[in-house]
Amino acid sequence: MTAPTVTAPAHGAGVSLDGCSLTLPDVVRLARPPQGGPPTTAVLGAEARAAAEASVALRDRLIADRKPVYGVTTGFGDNVTSQISPERAAHLQRNLIRYHLNGTGPDSPPDVVRATLLIRANALARGNSGIRPEVIDSLLAHLAADLLPRVPERGSLGASGDLVPLCYVASVLLGDGDVHWGKRILPAAEAQAEAGLTPLTLQAKEGLALINGTSFTSAFAVLATHDASTLAGAAEIVTAFVSEALRGNASHFAAFLHEAKPHPGQLAVAERLRRLTEGSRLSTTYEEILAATDPLTGDHRQLERRIQDHYSVRCAPHVIGVLHDTLDWAGRWLTTEINASTDNPLFSVDDEQVHHGGNFYAGHVAQAMDSVKVATASVADLLDRQLALLVDPKFSAGLPANLVPPSLSGEAGLHHGFKGMQIAASAITAEALKTANPASVFSRSTEAHNQDKVSMGTIAARDARTINELTGQVAAIALLAGAQALDLRGVEHAAPAVRRVHRLLRAHVPFTDGDRRMDGDIAAVHDLILDGSLARAADHPTDKDTDVAAP
């Protein structure tokens, strides 16, 4: 029995998989389809289909010659010395899937499962894996129907591939296990029958081809990289808010300074901060501070204005820039990973040979994700430090303690403003920093010491997702505090871009004019960060930008 071939989409509406040209934005688009919009689909390209068929033909010739081929006519892992007859090869694949169905933890989110189906299909589309095109079609048919296998998050070492989680994908293709379909959880066979899909019967090597790869790890990693980029942009907006609210020194973002140390990310952040604060009548410059300061008479005096801001503001381009640059090279590594044959063995049709190796080792993904984790957690720490400046009257340039409105002065001691929010942000930041501990250094020898060096890439990528969530929450709290501070300072004097973001925030969360619960505020602003609303408000001028109060 075979799965239906996915019908090719209209021109421009989908992605044709060839195993070589899938992009990270493609993965994000298919993993997170717009609500109410037309879905993007993926199909197996014609050349990839032919390459897969040629690979299967070579596989069958090698089996017919009764040669030992790992995982095809031998056992798995440490059982590699056990050769079986060609007649038992297909049954071996079914057992491979069965004995790895031991995952634990929560179900993987729908976007991760969609990305996994897509990346696995693309890896197999290279035509090196000895797997029939109709098996790849089945992956894509489940993706197109949004019929998503239930895949536990835990169980992969990130080497020998994502064996445990990908077995849950393979099992569903066979009509076993459970799926998420819309808001329902159904037995796979029942959902397939309703969706018009036919369960597969695997041939030799096909179970191994499905599960012996880095697609689950890469799915987490691609989505985490995308979200970390969004958070980097949000951190720039928070920094602009804080610089304005503290009447900071905009000279710290001058082009000359950053061109003298021209890391691309640092340059980009400084340039964006110049745009975000352009037109401000709250922030100042070094020249303006000097103009307002009389020459020194005598040997010493205490200056009324700082000529340098604290590191968390002054060095923001350097901190956020590290994240940008880390994401740049991590993105290149991930692009290679999602366009690679990551199973073992691989079949070379040109030289009629089978090659045994270790492309299932997710070391590049592990290193990339551990680095992204550290850079993102550092941004969380930066924003937490900026928040601390806003709420502490020793550092806030005249703002009230904890941003409690002066109108509540008659109720002194009853209201606490952002005191609790700063405590929460500190706790969340500490969790992000703790989670940044690299996973890739925790290799564990396992499976009778056959898998004696493993990447831990899956854990690293899942950790990156967790740190993104935590950093987004810190950013949301810092934005809420920044908006409160600007209201107290006089938001009408802020830069146009800052005012646009402030208007967006106030459309969703009110000014804090007395003690109240604020967890809903954090969630609302977190959503504005992740769905791109914050960035759009910052970067797209409106007619209201000319509506500025007189100085």
PDB file of C-alpha atoms in Angstrom, residues 298-461:
ATOM      1  CA  GLY A 298      38.762  75.104  41.064  1.00  0.00           C
ATOM      2  CA  ASP A 299      40.131  71.585  41.484  1.00  0.00           C
ATOM      3  CA  HIS A 300      37.010  69.435  41.730  1.00  0.00           C
ATOM      4  CA  ARG A 301      33.235  69.353  41.412  1.00  0.00           C
ATOM      5  CA  GLN A 302      30.414  66.840  41.144  1.00  0.00           C
ATOM      6  CA  LEU A 303      28.834  66.874  37.678  1.00  0.00           C
ATOM      7  CA  GLU A 304      25.059  67.147  37.530  1.00  0.00           C
ATOM      8  CA  ARG A 305      24.825  64.840  34.467  1.00  0.00           C
ATOM      9  CA  ARG A 306      26.657  61.633  33.667  1.00  0.00           C
ATOM     10  CA  ILE A 307      28.631  61.853  30.446  1.00  0.00           C
ATOM     11  CA  GLN A 308      28.479  58.047  30.082  1.00  0.00           C
ATOM     12  CA  ASP A 309      25.505  55.747  30.640  1.00  0.00           C
ATOM     13  CA  HIS A 310      25.705  52.401  32.422  1.00  0.00           C
ATOM     14  CA  TYR A 311      27.029  49.442  30.443  1.00  0.00           C
ATOM     15  CA  SER A 312      23.589  47.895  30.001  1.00  0.00           C
ATOM     16  CA  VAL A 313      22.659  50.887  27.818  1.00  0.00           C
ATOM     17  CA  ARG A 314      26.022  52.000  26.462  1.00  0.00           C
ATOM     18  CA  CYS A 315      27.122  48.496  25.465  1.00  0.00           C
ATOM     19  CA  ALA A 316      23.748  47.302  24.165  1.00  0.00           C
ATOM     20  CA  PRO A 317      24.981  47.251  20.531  1.00  0.00           C
ATOM     21  CA  HIS A 318      27.864  45.037  21.593  1.00  0.00           C
ATOM     22  CA  VAL A 319      25.666  42.585  23.548  1.00  0.00           C
ATOM     23  CA  ILE A 320      22.777  42.352  21.088  1.00  0.00           C
ATOM     24  CA  GLY A 321      25.266  42.400  18.211  1.00  0.00           C
ATOM     25  CA  VAL A 322      26.799  39.158  19.477  1.00  0.00           C
ATOM     26  CA  LEU A 323      23.398  37.499  19.154  1.00  0.00           C
ATOM     27  CA  HIS A 324      22.942  38.820  15.608  1.00  0.00           C
ATOM     28  CA  ASP A 325      26.341  37.560  14.518  1.00  0.00           C
ATOM     29  CA  THR A 326      25.865  34.195  16.235  1.00  0.00           C
ATOM     30  CA  LEU A 327      22.551  33.772  14.429  1.00  0.00           C
ATOM     31  CA  ASP A 328      24.245  34.613  11.137  1.00  0.00           C
ATOM     32  CA  TRP A 329      26.711  31.735  11.218  1.00  0.00           C
ATOM     33  CA  ALA A 330      24.261  29.424  12.980  1.00  0.00           C
ATOM     34  CA  GLY A 331      21.847  30.024  10.120  1.00  0.00           C
ATOM     35  CA  ARG A 332      24.468  28.990   7.579  1.00  0.00           C
ATOM     36  CA  TRP A 333      25.179  25.779   9.481  1.00  0.00           C
ATOM     37  CA  LEU A 334      21.490  24.976   9.790  1.00  0.00           C
ATOM     38  CA  THR A 335      20.932  25.603   6.084  1.00  0.00           C
ATOM     39  CA  THR A 336      23.570  22.968   5.363  1.00  0.00           C
ATOM     40  CA  GLU A 337      22.030  20.574   7.908  1.00  0.00           C
ATOM     41  CA  ILE A 338      18.478  20.708   6.534  1.00  0.00           C
ATOM     42  CA  ASN A 339      19.802  20.083   3.017  1.00  0.00           C
ATOM     43  CA  ALA A 340      21.918  17.073   3.932  1.00  0.00           C
ATOM     44  CA  SER A 341      21.575  13.300   3.857  1.00  0.00           C
ATOM     45  CA  THR A 342      21.743  12.554   7.573  1.00  0.00           C
ATOM     46  CA  ASP A 343      21.063   8.823   7.724  1.00  0.00           C
ATOM     47  CA  ASN A 344      23.312   5.770   7.452  1.00  0.00           C
ATOM     48  CA  PRO A 345      24.166   3.974   5.254  1.00  0.00           C
ATOM     49  CA  LEU A 346      23.990   6.028   2.048  1.00  0.00           C
ATOM     50  CA  PHE A 347      23.813   4.683  -1.480  1.00  0.00           C
ATOM     51  CA  SER A 348      25.988   6.125  -4.243  1.00  0.00           C
ATOM     52  CA  VAL A 349      24.281   5.292  -7.522  1.00  0.00           C
ATOM     53  CA  ASP A 350      27.126   6.684  -9.625  1.00  0.00           C
ATOM     54  CA  ASP A 351      29.707   4.220  -8.289  1.00  0.00           C
ATOM     55  CA  GLU A 352      27.267   1.434  -7.331  1.00  0.00           C
ATOM     56  CA  GLN A 353      28.441   1.461  -3.712  1.00  0.00           C
ATOM     57  CA  VAL A 354      26.978   1.700  -0.252  1.00  0.00           C
ATOM     58  CA  HIS A 355      28.815   3.969   2.207  1.00  0.00           C
ATOM     59  CA  HIS A 356      28.698   3.544   5.962  1.00  0.00           C
ATOM     60  CA  GLY A 357      29.324   6.665   8.041  1.00  0.00           C
ATOM     61  CA  GLY A 358      28.002   9.033  10.663  1.00  0.00           C
ATOM     62  CA  ASN A 359      26.098  11.901   9.032  1.00  0.00           C
ATOM     63  CA  PHE A 360      23.454  11.420  11.729  1.00  0.00           C
ATOM     64  CA  TYR A 361      25.794  13.166  14.195  1.00  0.00           C
ATOM     65  CA  ALA A 362      24.228  16.556  14.995  1.00  0.00           C
ATOM     66  CA  GLY A 363      27.410  18.223  16.224  1.00  0.00           C
ATOM     67  CA  HIS A 364      27.015  21.374  14.135  1.00  0.00           C
ATOM     68  CA  VAL A 365      23.454  21.842  15.346  1.00  0.00           C
ATOM     69  CA  ALA A 366      24.535  21.236  18.948  1.00  0.00           C
ATOM     70  CA  GLN A 367      27.354  23.779  18.761  1.00  0.00           C
ATOM     71  CA  ALA A 368      25.134  26.319  17.016  1.00  0.00           C
ATOM     72  CA  MET A 369      22.331  25.951  19.545  1.00  0.00           C
ATOM     73  CA  ASP A 370      24.626  26.076  22.567  1.00  0.00           C
ATOM     74  CA  SER A 371      26.066  29.305  21.169  1.00  0.00           C
ATOM     75  CA  VAL A 372      22.648  30.788  20.391  1.00  0.00           C
ATOM     76  CA  LYS A 373      21.521  29.838  23.914  1.00  0.00           C
ATOM     77  CA  VAL A 374      24.397  31.741  25.506  1.00  0.00           C
ATOM     78  CA  ALA A 375      23.965  34.815  23.308  1.00  0.00           C
ATOM     79  CA  THR A 376      20.206  34.945  23.869  1.00  0.00           C
ATOM     80  CA  ALA A 377      20.502  34.485  27.633  1.00  0.00           C
ATOM     81  CA  SER A 378      23.050  37.318  27.663  1.00  0.00           C
ATOM     82  CA  VAL A 379      20.424  39.555  26.047  1.00  0.00           C
ATOM     83  CA  ALA A 380      17.945  38.564  28.760  1.00  0.00           C
ATOM     84  CA  ASP A 381      20.523  39.595  31.335  1.00  0.00           C
ATOM     85  CA  LEU A 382      21.053  42.914  29.533  1.00  0.00           C
ATOM     86  CA  LEU A 383      17.330  43.712  29.600  1.00  0.00           C
ATOM     87  CA  ASP A 384      17.055  42.705  33.246  1.00  0.00           C
ATOM     88  CA  ARG A 385      19.858  45.166  34.075  1.00  0.00           C
ATOM     89  CA  GLN A 386      18.151  47.909  32.067  1.00  0.00           C
ATOM     90  CA  LEU A 387      14.942  47.272  33.976  1.00  0.00           C
ATOM     91  CA  ALA A 388      16.818  47.566  37.279  1.00  0.00           C
ATOM     92  CA  LEU A 389      17.968  51.065  36.286  1.00  0.00           C
ATOM     93  CA  LEU A 390      14.407  52.161  35.516  1.00  0.00           C
ATOM     94  CA  VAL A 391      12.917  51.148  38.872  1.00  0.00           C
ATOM     95  CA  ASP A 392      15.746  52.319  41.151  1.00  0.00           C
ATOM     96  CA  PRO A 393      15.666  56.067  41.922  1.00  0.00           C
ATOM     97  CA  LYS A 394      19.430  56.030  42.503  1.00  0.00           C
ATOM     98  CA  PHE A 395      19.927  55.444  38.776  1.00  0.00           C
ATOM     99  CA  SER A 396      16.712  56.529  37.018  1.00  0.00           C
ATOM    100  CA  ALA A 397      17.422  60.248  36.561  1.00  0.00           C
ATOM    101  CA  GLY A 398      14.458  61.454  38.583  1.00  0.00           C
ATOM    102  CA  LEU A 399      11.850  58.768  37.905  1.00  0.00           C
ATOM    103  CA  PRO A 400       9.874  57.703  40.976  1.00  0.00           C
ATOM    104  CA  ALA A 401      10.876  54.535  42.823  1.00  0.00           C
ATOM    105  CA  ASN A 402       9.431  51.430  41.114  1.00  0.00           C
ATOM    106  CA  LEU A 403       7.704  53.779  38.648  1.00  0.00           C
ATOM    107  CA  VAL A 404       4.833  54.436  41.061  1.00  0.00           C
ATOM    108  CA  PRO A 405       2.909  57.450  39.684  1.00  0.00           C
ATOM    109  CA  PRO A 406       3.322  60.692  41.709  1.00  0.00           C
ATOM    110  CA  SER A 407      -0.471  60.920  41.770  1.00  0.00           C
ATOM    111  CA  LEU A 408      -0.378  58.162  44.406  1.00  0.00           C
ATOM    112  CA  SER A 409       1.886  60.114  46.745  1.00  0.00           C
ATOM    113  CA  GLY A 410      -1.053  60.613  49.095  1.00  0.00           C
ATOM    114  CA  GLU A 411      -1.183  56.828  49.490  1.00  0.00           C
ATOM    115  CA  ALA A 412       2.486  56.416  50.266  1.00  0.00           C
ATOM    116  CA  GLY A 413       3.410  52.866  51.205  1.00  0.00           C
ATOM    117  CA  LEU A 414       0.267  51.322  49.722  1.00  0.00           C
ATOM    118  CA  HIS A 415       1.400  50.957  46.097  1.00  0.00           C
ATOM    119  CA  HIS A 416       4.500  49.237  44.790  1.00  0.00           C
ATOM    120  CA  GLY A 417       4.460  49.795  41.029  1.00  0.00           C
ATOM    121  CA  PHE A 418       6.967  47.602  39.200  1.00  0.00           C
ATOM    122  CA  LYS A 419       8.664  46.164  42.295  1.00  0.00           C
ATOM    123  CA  GLY A 420       7.089  42.740  41.752  1.00  0.00           C
ATOM    124  CA  MET A 421       7.740  42.868  38.009  1.00  0.00           C
ATOM    125  CA  GLN A 422      11.447  43.458  38.607  1.00  0.00           C
ATOM    126  CA  ILE A 423      11.543  40.501  41.004  1.00  0.00           C
ATOM    127  CA  ALA A 424       9.873  38.282  38.391  1.00  0.00           C
ATOM    128  CA  ALA A 425      12.238  39.453  35.652  1.00  0.00           C
ATOM    129  CA  SER A 426      15.227  38.671  37.840  1.00  0.00           C
ATOM    130  CA  ALA A 427      13.963  35.148  38.481  1.00  0.00           C
ATOM    131  CA  ILE A 428      13.203  34.523  34.805  1.00  0.00           C
ATOM    132  CA  THR A 429      16.631  35.838  33.813  1.00  0.00           C
ATOM    133  CA  ALA A 430      18.347  33.553  36.310  1.00  0.00           C
ATOM    134  CA  GLU A 431      16.523  30.579  34.798  1.00  0.00           C
ATOM    135  CA  ALA A 432      17.613  31.599  31.295  1.00  0.00           C
ATOM    136  CA  LEU A 433      21.235  31.945  32.388  1.00  0.00           C
ATOM    137  CA  LYS A 434      21.135  28.565  34.138  1.00  0.00           C
ATOM    138  CA  THR A 435      19.633  26.887  31.066  1.00  0.00           C
ATOM    139  CA  ALA A 436      22.415  28.353  28.911  1.00  0.00           C
ATOM    140  CA  ASN A 437      24.765  25.722  30.309  1.00  0.00           C
ATOM    141  CA  PRO A 438      26.028  23.955  27.160  1.00  0.00           C
ATOM    142  CA  ALA A 439      24.464  20.580  26.446  1.00  0.00           C
ATOM    143  CA  SER A 440      27.039  19.477  23.871  1.00  0.00           C
ATOM    144  CA  VAL A 441      29.693  18.808  26.536  1.00  0.00           C
ATOM    145  CA  PHE A 442      27.521  16.112  28.157  1.00  0.00           C
ATOM    146  CA  SER A 443      28.178  13.302  25.693  1.00  0.00           C
ATOM    147  CA  ARG A 444      27.184   9.899  27.091  1.00  0.00           C
ATOM    148  CA  SER A 445      28.497   6.539  25.907  1.00  0.00           C
ATOM    149  CA  THR A 446      25.485   4.329  25.274  1.00  0.00           C
ATOM    150  CA  GLU A 447      24.111   1.332  23.358  1.00  0.00           C
ATOM    151  CA  ALA A 448      26.884  -1.110  24.391  1.00  0.00           C
ATOM    152  CA  HIS A 449      29.457   1.622  23.640  1.00  0.00           C
ATOM    153  CA  ASN A 450      28.585   1.643  19.954  1.00  0.00           C
ATOM    154  CA  GLN A 451      27.168   5.137  20.347  1.00  0.00           C
ATOM    155  CA  ASP A 452      30.125   6.182  22.500  1.00  0.00           C
ATOM    156  CA  LYS A 453      30.275   9.834  21.390  1.00  0.00           C
ATOM    157  CA  VAL A 454      26.993  11.683  20.927  1.00  0.00           C
ATOM    158  CA  SER A 455      26.147  15.320  20.215  1.00  0.00           C
ATOM    159  CA  MET A 456      23.260  16.111  22.593  1.00  0.00           C
ATOM    160  CA  GLY A 457      22.076  18.447  19.835  1.00  0.00           C
ATOM    161  CA  THR A 458      18.398  17.793  20.516  1.00  0.00           C
ATOM    162  CA  ILE A 459      18.682  18.887  24.122  1.00  0.00           C
ATOM    163  CA  ALA A 460      20.672  21.960  23.079  1.00  0.00           C
ATOM    164  CA  ALA A 461      17.997  22.924  20.544  1.00  0.00           C
TER     165      ALA A 461
END
